[in-house]
Short mmCIF file of C-alpha atoms in Angstrom, two decimals:
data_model
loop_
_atom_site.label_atom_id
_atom_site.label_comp_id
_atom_site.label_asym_id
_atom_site.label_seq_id
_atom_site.Cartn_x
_atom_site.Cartn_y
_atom_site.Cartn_z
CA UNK A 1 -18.40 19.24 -20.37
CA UNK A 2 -16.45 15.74 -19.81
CA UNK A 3 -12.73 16.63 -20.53
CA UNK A 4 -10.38 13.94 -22.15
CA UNK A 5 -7.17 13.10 -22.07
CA UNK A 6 -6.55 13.73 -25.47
CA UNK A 7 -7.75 17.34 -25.09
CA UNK A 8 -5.70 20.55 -25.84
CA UNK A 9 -5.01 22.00 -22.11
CA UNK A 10 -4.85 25.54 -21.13
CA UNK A 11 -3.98 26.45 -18.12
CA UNK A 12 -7.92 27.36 -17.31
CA UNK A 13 -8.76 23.14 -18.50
CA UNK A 14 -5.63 21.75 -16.60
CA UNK A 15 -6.75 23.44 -13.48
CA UNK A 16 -10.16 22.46 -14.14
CA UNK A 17 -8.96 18.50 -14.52
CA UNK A 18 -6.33 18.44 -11.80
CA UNK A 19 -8.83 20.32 -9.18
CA UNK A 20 -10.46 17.06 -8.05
CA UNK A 21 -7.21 15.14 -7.56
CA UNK A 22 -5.93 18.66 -5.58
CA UNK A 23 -8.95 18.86 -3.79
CA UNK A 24 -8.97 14.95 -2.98
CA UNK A 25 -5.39 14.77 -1.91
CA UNK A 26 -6.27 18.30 0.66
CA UNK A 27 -9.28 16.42 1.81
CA UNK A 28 -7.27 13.15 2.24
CA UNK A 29 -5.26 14.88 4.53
CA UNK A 30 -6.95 17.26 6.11
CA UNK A 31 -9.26 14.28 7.65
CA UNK A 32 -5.89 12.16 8.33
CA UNK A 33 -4.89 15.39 10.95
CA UNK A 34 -8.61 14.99 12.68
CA UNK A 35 -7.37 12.09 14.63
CA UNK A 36 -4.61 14.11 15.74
CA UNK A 37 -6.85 16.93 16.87
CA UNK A 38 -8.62 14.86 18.70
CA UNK A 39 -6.10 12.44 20.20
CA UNK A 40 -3.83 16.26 21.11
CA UNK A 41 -7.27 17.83 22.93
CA UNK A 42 -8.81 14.83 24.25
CA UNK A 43 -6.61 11.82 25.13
CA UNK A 44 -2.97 13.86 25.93
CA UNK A 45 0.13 14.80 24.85
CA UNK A 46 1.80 11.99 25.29
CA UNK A 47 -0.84 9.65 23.44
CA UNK A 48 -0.67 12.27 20.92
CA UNK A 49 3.50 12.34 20.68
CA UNK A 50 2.49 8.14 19.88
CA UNK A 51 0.37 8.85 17.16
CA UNK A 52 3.16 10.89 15.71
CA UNK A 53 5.73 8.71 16.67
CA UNK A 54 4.67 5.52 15.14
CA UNK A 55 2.74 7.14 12.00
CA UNK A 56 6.04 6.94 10.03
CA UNK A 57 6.53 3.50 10.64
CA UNK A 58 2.53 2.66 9.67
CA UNK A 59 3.14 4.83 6.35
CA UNK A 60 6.06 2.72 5.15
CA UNK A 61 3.95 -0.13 5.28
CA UNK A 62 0.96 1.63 3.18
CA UNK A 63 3.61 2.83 0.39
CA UNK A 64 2.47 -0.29 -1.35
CA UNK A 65 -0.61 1.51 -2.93
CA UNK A 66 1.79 4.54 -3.67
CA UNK A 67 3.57 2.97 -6.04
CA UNK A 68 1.28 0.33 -8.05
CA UNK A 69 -1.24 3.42 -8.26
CA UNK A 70 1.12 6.47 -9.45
CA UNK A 71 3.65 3.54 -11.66
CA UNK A 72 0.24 2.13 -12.71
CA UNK A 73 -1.50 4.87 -13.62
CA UNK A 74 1.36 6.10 -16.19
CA UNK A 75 1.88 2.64 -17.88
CA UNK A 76 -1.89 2.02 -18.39
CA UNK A 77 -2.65 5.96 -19.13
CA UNK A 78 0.47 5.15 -21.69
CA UNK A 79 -1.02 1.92 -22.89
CA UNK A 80 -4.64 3.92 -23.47
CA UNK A 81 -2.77 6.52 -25.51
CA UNK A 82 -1.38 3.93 -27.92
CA UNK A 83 -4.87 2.68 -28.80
CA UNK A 84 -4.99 -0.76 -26.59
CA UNK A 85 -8.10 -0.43 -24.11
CA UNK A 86 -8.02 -3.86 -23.39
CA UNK A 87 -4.75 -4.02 -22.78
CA UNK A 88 -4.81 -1.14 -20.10
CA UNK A 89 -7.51 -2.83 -18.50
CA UNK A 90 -5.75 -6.36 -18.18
CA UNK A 91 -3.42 -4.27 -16.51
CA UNK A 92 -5.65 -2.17 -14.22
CA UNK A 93 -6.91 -5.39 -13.07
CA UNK A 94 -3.96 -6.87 -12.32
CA UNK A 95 -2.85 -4.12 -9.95
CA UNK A 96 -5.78 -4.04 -8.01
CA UNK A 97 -5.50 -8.04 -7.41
CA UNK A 98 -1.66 -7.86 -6.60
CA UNK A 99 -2.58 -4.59 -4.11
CA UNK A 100 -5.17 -6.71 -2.20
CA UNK A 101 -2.42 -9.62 -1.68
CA UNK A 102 0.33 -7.35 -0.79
CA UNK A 103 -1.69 -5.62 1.54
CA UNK A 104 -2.92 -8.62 3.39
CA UNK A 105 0.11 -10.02 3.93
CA UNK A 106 1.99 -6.49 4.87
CA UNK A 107 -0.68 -6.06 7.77
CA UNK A 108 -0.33 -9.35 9.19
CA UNK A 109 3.47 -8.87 9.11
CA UNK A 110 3.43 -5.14 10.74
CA UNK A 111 0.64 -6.49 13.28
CA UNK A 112 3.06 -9.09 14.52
CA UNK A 113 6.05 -7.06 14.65
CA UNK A 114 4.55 -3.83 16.22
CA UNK A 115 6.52 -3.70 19.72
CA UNK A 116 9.37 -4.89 18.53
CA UNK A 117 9.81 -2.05 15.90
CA UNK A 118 8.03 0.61 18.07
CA UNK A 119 10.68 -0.23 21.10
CA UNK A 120 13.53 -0.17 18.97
CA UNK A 121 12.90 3.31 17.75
CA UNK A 122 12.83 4.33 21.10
CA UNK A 123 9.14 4.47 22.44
CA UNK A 124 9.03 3.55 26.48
CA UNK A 125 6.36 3.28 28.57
CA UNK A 126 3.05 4.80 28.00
CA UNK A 127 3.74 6.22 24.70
CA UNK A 128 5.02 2.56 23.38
CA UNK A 129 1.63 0.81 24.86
CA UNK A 130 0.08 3.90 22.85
CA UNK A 131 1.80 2.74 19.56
CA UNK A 132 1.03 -0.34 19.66
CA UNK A 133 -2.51 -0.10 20.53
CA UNK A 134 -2.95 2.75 17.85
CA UNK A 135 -0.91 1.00 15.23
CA UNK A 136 -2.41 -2.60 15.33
CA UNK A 137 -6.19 -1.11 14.81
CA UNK A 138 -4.95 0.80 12.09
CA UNK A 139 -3.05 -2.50 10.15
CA UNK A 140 -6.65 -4.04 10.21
CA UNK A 141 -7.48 -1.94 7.08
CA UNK A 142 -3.88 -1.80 5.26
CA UNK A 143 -5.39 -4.21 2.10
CA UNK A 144 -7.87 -1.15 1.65
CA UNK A 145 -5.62 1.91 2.43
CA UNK A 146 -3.78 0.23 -0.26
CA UNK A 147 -6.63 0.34 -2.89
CA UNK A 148 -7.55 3.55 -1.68
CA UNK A 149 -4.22 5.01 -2.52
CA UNK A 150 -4.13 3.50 -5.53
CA UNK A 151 -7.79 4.74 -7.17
CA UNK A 152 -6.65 8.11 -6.25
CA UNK A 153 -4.56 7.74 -9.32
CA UNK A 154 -6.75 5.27 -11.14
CA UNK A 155 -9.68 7.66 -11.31
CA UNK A 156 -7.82 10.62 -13.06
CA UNK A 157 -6.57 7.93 -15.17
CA UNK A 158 -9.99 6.77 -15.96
CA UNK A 159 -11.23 10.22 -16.85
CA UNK A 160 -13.48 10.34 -13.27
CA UNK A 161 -11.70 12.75 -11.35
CA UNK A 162 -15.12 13.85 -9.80
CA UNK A 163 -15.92 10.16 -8.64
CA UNK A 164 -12.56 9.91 -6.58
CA UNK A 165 -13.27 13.31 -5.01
CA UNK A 166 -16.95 12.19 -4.27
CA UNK A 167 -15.77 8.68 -2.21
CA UNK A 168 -12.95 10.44 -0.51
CA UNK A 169 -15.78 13.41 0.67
CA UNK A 170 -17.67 10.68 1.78
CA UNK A 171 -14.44 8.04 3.77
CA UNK A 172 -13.13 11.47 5.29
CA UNK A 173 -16.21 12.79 6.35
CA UNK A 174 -17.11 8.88 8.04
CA UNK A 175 -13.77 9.32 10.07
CA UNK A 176 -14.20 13.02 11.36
CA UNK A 177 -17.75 11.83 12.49
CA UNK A 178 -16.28 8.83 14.46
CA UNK A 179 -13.31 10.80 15.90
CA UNK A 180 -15.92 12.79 17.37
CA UNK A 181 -18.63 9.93 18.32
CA UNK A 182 -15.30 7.57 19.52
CA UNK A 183 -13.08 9.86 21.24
CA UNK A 184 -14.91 13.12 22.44
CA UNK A 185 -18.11 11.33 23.12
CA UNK A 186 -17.32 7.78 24.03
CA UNK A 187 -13.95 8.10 25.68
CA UNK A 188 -12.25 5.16 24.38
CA UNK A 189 -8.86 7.13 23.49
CA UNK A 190 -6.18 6.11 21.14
CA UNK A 191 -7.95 3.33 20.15
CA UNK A 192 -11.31 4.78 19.22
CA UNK A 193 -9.40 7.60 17.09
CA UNK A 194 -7.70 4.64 15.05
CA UNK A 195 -10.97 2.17 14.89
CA UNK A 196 -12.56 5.88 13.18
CA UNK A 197 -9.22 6.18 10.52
CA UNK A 198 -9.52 2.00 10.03
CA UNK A 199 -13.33 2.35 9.10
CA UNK A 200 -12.78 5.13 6.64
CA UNK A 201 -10.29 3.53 4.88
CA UNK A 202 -12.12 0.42 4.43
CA UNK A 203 -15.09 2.62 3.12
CA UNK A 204 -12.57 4.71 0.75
CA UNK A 205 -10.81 1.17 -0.52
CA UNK A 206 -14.12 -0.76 -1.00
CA UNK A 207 -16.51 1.84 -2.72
CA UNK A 208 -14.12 2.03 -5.63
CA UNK A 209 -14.53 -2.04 -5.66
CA UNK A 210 -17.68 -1.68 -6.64
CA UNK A 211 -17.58 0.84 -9.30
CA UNK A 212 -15.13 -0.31 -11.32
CA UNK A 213 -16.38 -3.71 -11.20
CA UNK A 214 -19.01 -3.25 -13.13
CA UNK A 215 -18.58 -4.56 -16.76
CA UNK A 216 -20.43 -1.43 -18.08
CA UNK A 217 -19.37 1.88 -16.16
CA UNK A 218 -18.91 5.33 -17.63
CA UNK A 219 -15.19 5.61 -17.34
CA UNK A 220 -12.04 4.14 -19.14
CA UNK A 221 -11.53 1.35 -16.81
CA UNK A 222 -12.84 -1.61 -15.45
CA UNK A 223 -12.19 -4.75 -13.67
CA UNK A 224 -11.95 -7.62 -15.94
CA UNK A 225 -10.62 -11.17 -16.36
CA UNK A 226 -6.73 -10.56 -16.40
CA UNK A 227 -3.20 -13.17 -16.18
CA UNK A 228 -0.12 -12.37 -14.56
CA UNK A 229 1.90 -10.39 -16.50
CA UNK A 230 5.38 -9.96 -15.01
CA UNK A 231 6.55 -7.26 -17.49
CA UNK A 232 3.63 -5.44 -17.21
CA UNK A 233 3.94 -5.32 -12.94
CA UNK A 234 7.38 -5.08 -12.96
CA UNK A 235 6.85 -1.94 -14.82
CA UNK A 236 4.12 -0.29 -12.61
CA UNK A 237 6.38 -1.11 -9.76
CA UNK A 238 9.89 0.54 -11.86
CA UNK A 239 7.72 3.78 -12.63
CA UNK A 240 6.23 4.24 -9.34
CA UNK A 241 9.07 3.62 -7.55
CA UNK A 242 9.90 7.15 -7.18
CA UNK A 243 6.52 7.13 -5.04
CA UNK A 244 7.53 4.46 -3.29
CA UNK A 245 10.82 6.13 -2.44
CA UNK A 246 9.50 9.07 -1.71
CA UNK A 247 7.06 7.26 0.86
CA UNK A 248 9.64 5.52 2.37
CA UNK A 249 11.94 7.99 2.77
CA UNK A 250 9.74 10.22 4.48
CA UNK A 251 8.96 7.86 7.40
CA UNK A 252 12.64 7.16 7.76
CA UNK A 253 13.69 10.46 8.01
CA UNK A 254 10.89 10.80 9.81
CA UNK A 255 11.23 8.50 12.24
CA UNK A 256 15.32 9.97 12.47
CA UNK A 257 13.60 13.59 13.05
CA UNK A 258 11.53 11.94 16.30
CA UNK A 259 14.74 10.44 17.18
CA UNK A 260 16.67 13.85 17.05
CA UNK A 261 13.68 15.46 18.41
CA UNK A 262 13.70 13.27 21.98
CA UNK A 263 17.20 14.09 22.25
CA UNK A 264 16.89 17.62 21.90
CA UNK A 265 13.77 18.56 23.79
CA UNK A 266 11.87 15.40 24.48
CA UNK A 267 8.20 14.49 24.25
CA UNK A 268 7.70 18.22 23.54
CA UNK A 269 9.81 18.39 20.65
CA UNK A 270 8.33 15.08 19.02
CA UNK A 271 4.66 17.10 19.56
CA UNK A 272 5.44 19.95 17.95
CA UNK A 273 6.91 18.00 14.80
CA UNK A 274 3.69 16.29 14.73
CA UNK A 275 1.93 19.14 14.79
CA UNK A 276 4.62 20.77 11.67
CA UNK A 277 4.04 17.35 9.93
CA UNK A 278 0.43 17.83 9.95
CA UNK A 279 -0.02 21.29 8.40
CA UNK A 280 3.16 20.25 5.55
CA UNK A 281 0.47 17.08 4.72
CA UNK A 282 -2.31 19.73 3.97
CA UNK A 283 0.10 21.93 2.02
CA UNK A 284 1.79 19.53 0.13
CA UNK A 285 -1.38 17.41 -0.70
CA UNK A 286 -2.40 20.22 -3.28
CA UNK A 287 1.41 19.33 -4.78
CA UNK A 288 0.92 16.46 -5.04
CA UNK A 289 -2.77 16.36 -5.86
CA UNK A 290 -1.54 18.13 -8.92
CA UNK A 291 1.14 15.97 -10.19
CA UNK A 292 -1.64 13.09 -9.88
CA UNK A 293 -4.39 14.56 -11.85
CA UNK A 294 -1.81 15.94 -14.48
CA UNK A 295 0.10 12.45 -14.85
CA UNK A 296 -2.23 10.65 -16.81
CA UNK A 297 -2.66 13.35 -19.44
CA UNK A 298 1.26 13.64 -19.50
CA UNK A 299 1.17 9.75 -19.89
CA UNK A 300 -1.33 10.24 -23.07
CA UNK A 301 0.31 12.16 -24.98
CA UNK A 302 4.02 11.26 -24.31
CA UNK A 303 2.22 7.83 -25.73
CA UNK A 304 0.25 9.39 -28.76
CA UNK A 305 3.46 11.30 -29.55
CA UNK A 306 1.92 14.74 -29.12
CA UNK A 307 4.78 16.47 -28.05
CA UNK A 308 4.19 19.84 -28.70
CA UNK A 309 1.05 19.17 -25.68
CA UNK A 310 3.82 17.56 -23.38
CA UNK A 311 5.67 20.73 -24.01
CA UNK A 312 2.97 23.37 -23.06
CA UNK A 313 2.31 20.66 -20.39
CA UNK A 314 4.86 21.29 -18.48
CA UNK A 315 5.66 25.23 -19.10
CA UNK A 316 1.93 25.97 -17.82
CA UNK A 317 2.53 23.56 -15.17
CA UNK A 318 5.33 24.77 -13.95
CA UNK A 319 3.86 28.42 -13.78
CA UNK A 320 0.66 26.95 -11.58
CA UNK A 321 3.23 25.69 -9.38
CA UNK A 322 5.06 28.80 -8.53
CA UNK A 323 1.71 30.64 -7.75
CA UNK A 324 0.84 27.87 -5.52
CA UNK A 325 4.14 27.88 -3.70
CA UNK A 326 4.33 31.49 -3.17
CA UNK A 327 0.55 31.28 -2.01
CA UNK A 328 1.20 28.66 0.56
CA UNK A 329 3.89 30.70 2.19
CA UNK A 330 1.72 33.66 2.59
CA UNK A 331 -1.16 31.32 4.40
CA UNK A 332 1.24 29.58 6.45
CA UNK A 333 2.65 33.23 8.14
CA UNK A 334 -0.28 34.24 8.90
CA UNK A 335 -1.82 31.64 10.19
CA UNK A 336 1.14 29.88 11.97
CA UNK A 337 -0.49 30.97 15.73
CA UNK A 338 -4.15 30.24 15.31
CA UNK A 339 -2.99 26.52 13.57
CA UNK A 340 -0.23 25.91 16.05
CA UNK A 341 -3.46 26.79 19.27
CA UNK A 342 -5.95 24.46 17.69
CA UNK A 343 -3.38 21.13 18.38
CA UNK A 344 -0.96 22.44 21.53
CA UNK A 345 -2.56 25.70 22.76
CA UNK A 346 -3.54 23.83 25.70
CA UNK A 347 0.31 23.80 26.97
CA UNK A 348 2.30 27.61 26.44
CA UNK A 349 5.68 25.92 26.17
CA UNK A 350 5.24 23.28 23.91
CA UNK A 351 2.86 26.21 21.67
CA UNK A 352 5.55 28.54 21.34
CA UNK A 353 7.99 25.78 20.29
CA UNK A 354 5.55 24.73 18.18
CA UNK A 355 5.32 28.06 16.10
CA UNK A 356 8.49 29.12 16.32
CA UNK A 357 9.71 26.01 14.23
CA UNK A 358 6.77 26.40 11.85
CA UNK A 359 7.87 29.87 10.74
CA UNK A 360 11.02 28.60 10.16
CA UNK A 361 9.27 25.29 8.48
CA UNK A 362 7.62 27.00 6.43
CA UNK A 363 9.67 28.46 3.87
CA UNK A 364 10.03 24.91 2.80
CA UNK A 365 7.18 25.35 1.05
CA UNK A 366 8.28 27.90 -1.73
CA UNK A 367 10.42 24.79 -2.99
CA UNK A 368 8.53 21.58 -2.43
CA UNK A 369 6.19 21.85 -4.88
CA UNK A 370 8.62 21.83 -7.97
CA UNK A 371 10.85 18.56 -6.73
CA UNK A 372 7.01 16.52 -6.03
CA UNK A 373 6.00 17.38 -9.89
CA UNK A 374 8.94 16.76 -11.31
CA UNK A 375 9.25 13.57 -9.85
CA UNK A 376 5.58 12.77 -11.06
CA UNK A 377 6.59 14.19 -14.69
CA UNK A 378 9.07 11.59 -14.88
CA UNK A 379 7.07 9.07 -13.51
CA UNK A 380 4.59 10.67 -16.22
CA UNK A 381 6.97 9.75 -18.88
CA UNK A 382 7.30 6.16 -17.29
CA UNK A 383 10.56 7.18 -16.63
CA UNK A 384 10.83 5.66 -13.10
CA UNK A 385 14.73 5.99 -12.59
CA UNK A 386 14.94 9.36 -12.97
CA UNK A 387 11.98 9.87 -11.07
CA UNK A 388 13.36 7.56 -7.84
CA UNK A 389 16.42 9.50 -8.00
CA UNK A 390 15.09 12.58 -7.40
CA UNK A 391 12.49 11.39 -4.47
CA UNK A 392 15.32 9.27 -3.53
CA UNK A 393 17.98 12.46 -2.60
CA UNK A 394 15.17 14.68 -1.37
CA UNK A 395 13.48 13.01 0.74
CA UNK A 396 16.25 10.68 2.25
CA UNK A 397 19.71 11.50 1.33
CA UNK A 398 19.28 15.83 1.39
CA UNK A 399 17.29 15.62 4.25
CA UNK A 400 19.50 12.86 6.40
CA UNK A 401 22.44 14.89 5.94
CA UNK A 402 20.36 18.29 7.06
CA UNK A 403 19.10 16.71 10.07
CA UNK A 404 22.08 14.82 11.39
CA UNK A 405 24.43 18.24 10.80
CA UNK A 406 22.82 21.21 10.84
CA UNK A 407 21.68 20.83 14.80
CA UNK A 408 25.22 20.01 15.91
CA UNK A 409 25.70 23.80 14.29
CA UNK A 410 22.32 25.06 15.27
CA UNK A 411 20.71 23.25 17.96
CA UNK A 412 16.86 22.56 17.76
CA UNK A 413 16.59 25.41 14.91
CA UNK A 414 18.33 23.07 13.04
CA UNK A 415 16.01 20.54 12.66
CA UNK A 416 13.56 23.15 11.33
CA UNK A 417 15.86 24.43 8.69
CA UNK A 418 16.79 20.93 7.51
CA UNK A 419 13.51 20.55 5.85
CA UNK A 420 14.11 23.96 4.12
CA UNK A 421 17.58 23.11 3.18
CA UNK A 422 16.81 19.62 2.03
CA UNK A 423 13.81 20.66 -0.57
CA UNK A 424 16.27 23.61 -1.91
CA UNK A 425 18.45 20.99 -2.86
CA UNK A 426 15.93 18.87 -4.34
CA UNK A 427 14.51 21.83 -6.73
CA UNK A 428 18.36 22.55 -7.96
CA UNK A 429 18.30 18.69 -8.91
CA UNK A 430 15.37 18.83 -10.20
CA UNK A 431 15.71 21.56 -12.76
CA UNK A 432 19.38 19.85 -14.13
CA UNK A 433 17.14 16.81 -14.34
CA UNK A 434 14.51 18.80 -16.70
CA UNK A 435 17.18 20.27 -18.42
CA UNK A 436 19.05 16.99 -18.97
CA UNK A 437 15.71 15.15 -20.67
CA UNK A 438 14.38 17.37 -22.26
CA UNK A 439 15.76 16.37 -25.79
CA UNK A 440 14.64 12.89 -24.88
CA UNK A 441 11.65 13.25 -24.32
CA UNK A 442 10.74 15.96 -26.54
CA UNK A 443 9.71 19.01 -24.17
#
């Protein structure tokens, strides 16, 4: 049975909505760690310590998509629950159009200034010819990481969870099959795991091209005939700029961790981050996988005024994301040696730094959940400022101050329990931000 947006949810239909998008998100990154994998076993450590190294820097400039598909998807999921179909598909189109610009013009910008950045955070040597090589191949396909990103959100939001799933099965499966064929059969290294992750891309940011640009497909949206309508993007971009934030801040503090990480216990140290960084994708994809699927049916009914829904929205949510957390934890003790041998088990040292840190890292993971979808409820409610502000202080301000203090009292441990500290902080702020609103907004 085809579930709407303007369904009743129980908790049994929400999960059933939202799996996709969970399932999507997991799948997105579970194929994003292959290169590692193969880069770690095949190529080296210090090819892989480039992949991790520069990643943050390549994510910053992909954030575009982040934020015109999650801010998009609420103000045209919004704009569909007030009765205007047309509308939300002048808008639709619009954001796709804008996404393909930006993204051309982003990659041509980070292709140019590769070195430079990847030298002033610090790479030398071998591992900066190894992020520049890796990054450049991987800019090639920014305009459709871009779109990929954003249909993520755009098929929950046009009812065709299933469809998204489907392409993103099919783009990760493409890359795992060229890691293999590039890098374990043909040799060709760094640059044969990136030309695998550029190809997918391009195959999970064109499909959806297709689909939606026909006049008569089975979902909510298509492309169409649209004008520029500043109010309307400047909108998308306010909402999702929590996303964006988010995005951003990651690969800053990110980068700052690699930065700490060099000076504390070198290549080694920036290795077994990667390796942390990896897993955390995986485990925080089904967070946010959830706070994507669930969005647009927030975004309906805030818009059709069904507020009693938004209400048992958010309690049942809420409930799916504490059995989540507490399941994550479990999985990640006991199976913090066997994940921590398949990247560095090749080198003892760097594997018992490697799990040592996780087991720390991973109580992290009891919190994160609850900061990511509250930040999407907001962004739900096309509120975007009070969804920014919470991405803004977890994943930049709580987490800068963690990692620049707590190893001048800790040492390497330190950097470990700044993630936990950071994302404790975020869930206090996030549950005075819930408690603030909730008159507002009716919850």
């Amino acid at each position: 049975m085809r579930i709407k947006l303007s369904d009743h949810f129980t908790v049994r239909r929400l999960l059933h909505f939202t799996l996709p998008s969970i399932v999507m998100m997991i799948f997105t990154s579970v194929y994003g760690v292959v290169d590692g994998f193969f880069v770690s076993n095949f190529v080296g450590k210090t090819p892989f310590a480039a992949v991790n190294f520069i990643m943050p820097f390549l994510m910053i400039l992909g954030t575009v998509g982040v934020m015109l598909g999650t801010g998009g998807s609420a103000l045209v999921s919004k704009t569909i629950g007030e009765g205007d179909r047309e509308k939300a598909n002048r808008i639709f189109s619009l954001l796709v159009y804008t996404s393909i610009i930006a993204g051309a013009v982003v990659a041509v910008l980070g292709i140019v200034f590769m070195e430079p950045v990847a030298a002033a955070l610090g790479a030398k040597g071998s591992m900066l010819d190894g992020c520049v090589a890796y990054g450049r191949i991987i800019l090639l396909a920014l305009p459709a990481l871009i779109l990929q990103m954003e249909f993520q959100c755009f098929f929950v939001t046009a009812e065709k969870p299933q469809l998204g799933l489907v392409i993103t099965v099919i783009s990760g499966v493409a890359n795992m099959a060229l890691d293999a064929l590039l890098v374990a059969v043909f040799p060709l290294g760094l640059a044969g795991a990136a030309a695998a992750t550029a190809i997918s891309q391009s195959l999970g940011g064109i499909i959806p091209l297709f689909y939606f640009g026909r006049r008569r497909n089975s979902s909510l949206l298509c492309l169409t005939k649209t004008r520029l309508d500043g109010r309307a993007l400047l909108k998308a971009c306010t909402n999702g700029s929590s996303e964006l934030m988010s995005n951003v801040s990651m690969s800053l503090v990110g980068m700052l961790y690699n930065i700490q990480l060099l000076k504390y216990a070198g290549e080694n140290g920036v290795a077994a981050y990667g390796v942390m960084m990896y897993v955390s994708m995986i485990f925080n994809a089904a967070f946010i996988g959830y706070s994507i699927g669930s969005a647009p049916i927030v975004g309906y009914h805030f818009g059709a005024e069904n507020y009693t829904e938004l209400k048992g929205l958010l309690r049942k949510s809420m409930r799916i994301i504490a059995v989540f957390a507490v399941g994550m934890l479990a999985i990640s003790f006991s199976l913090a040696s066997p994940l921590t041998k398949i990247f560095v088990g090749y080198d003892e040292e760097l594997w018992t730094l490697t799990r040592h840190g996780f087991m720390i890292f991973s109580f992290s993971f009891l919190m994160s959940g609850f900061a990511i979808f509250s930040s999407g409820f907001f962004t739900a409610l096309n509120d975007g400022l009070t969804s920014a502000l919470i991405s803004f202080l977890r994943t930049l301000v709580f987490q800068l101050a963690a990692v620049l203090l707590l190893p001048i009292l800790f040492g390497i441990d330190g950097i470990w329990f700044s993630i936990v500290a950071a994302e404790l902080m975020a869930v206090v702020l996030s549950a005075a931000f819930l408690f603030i609103k909730q008159k507002k907004y009716h919850y």
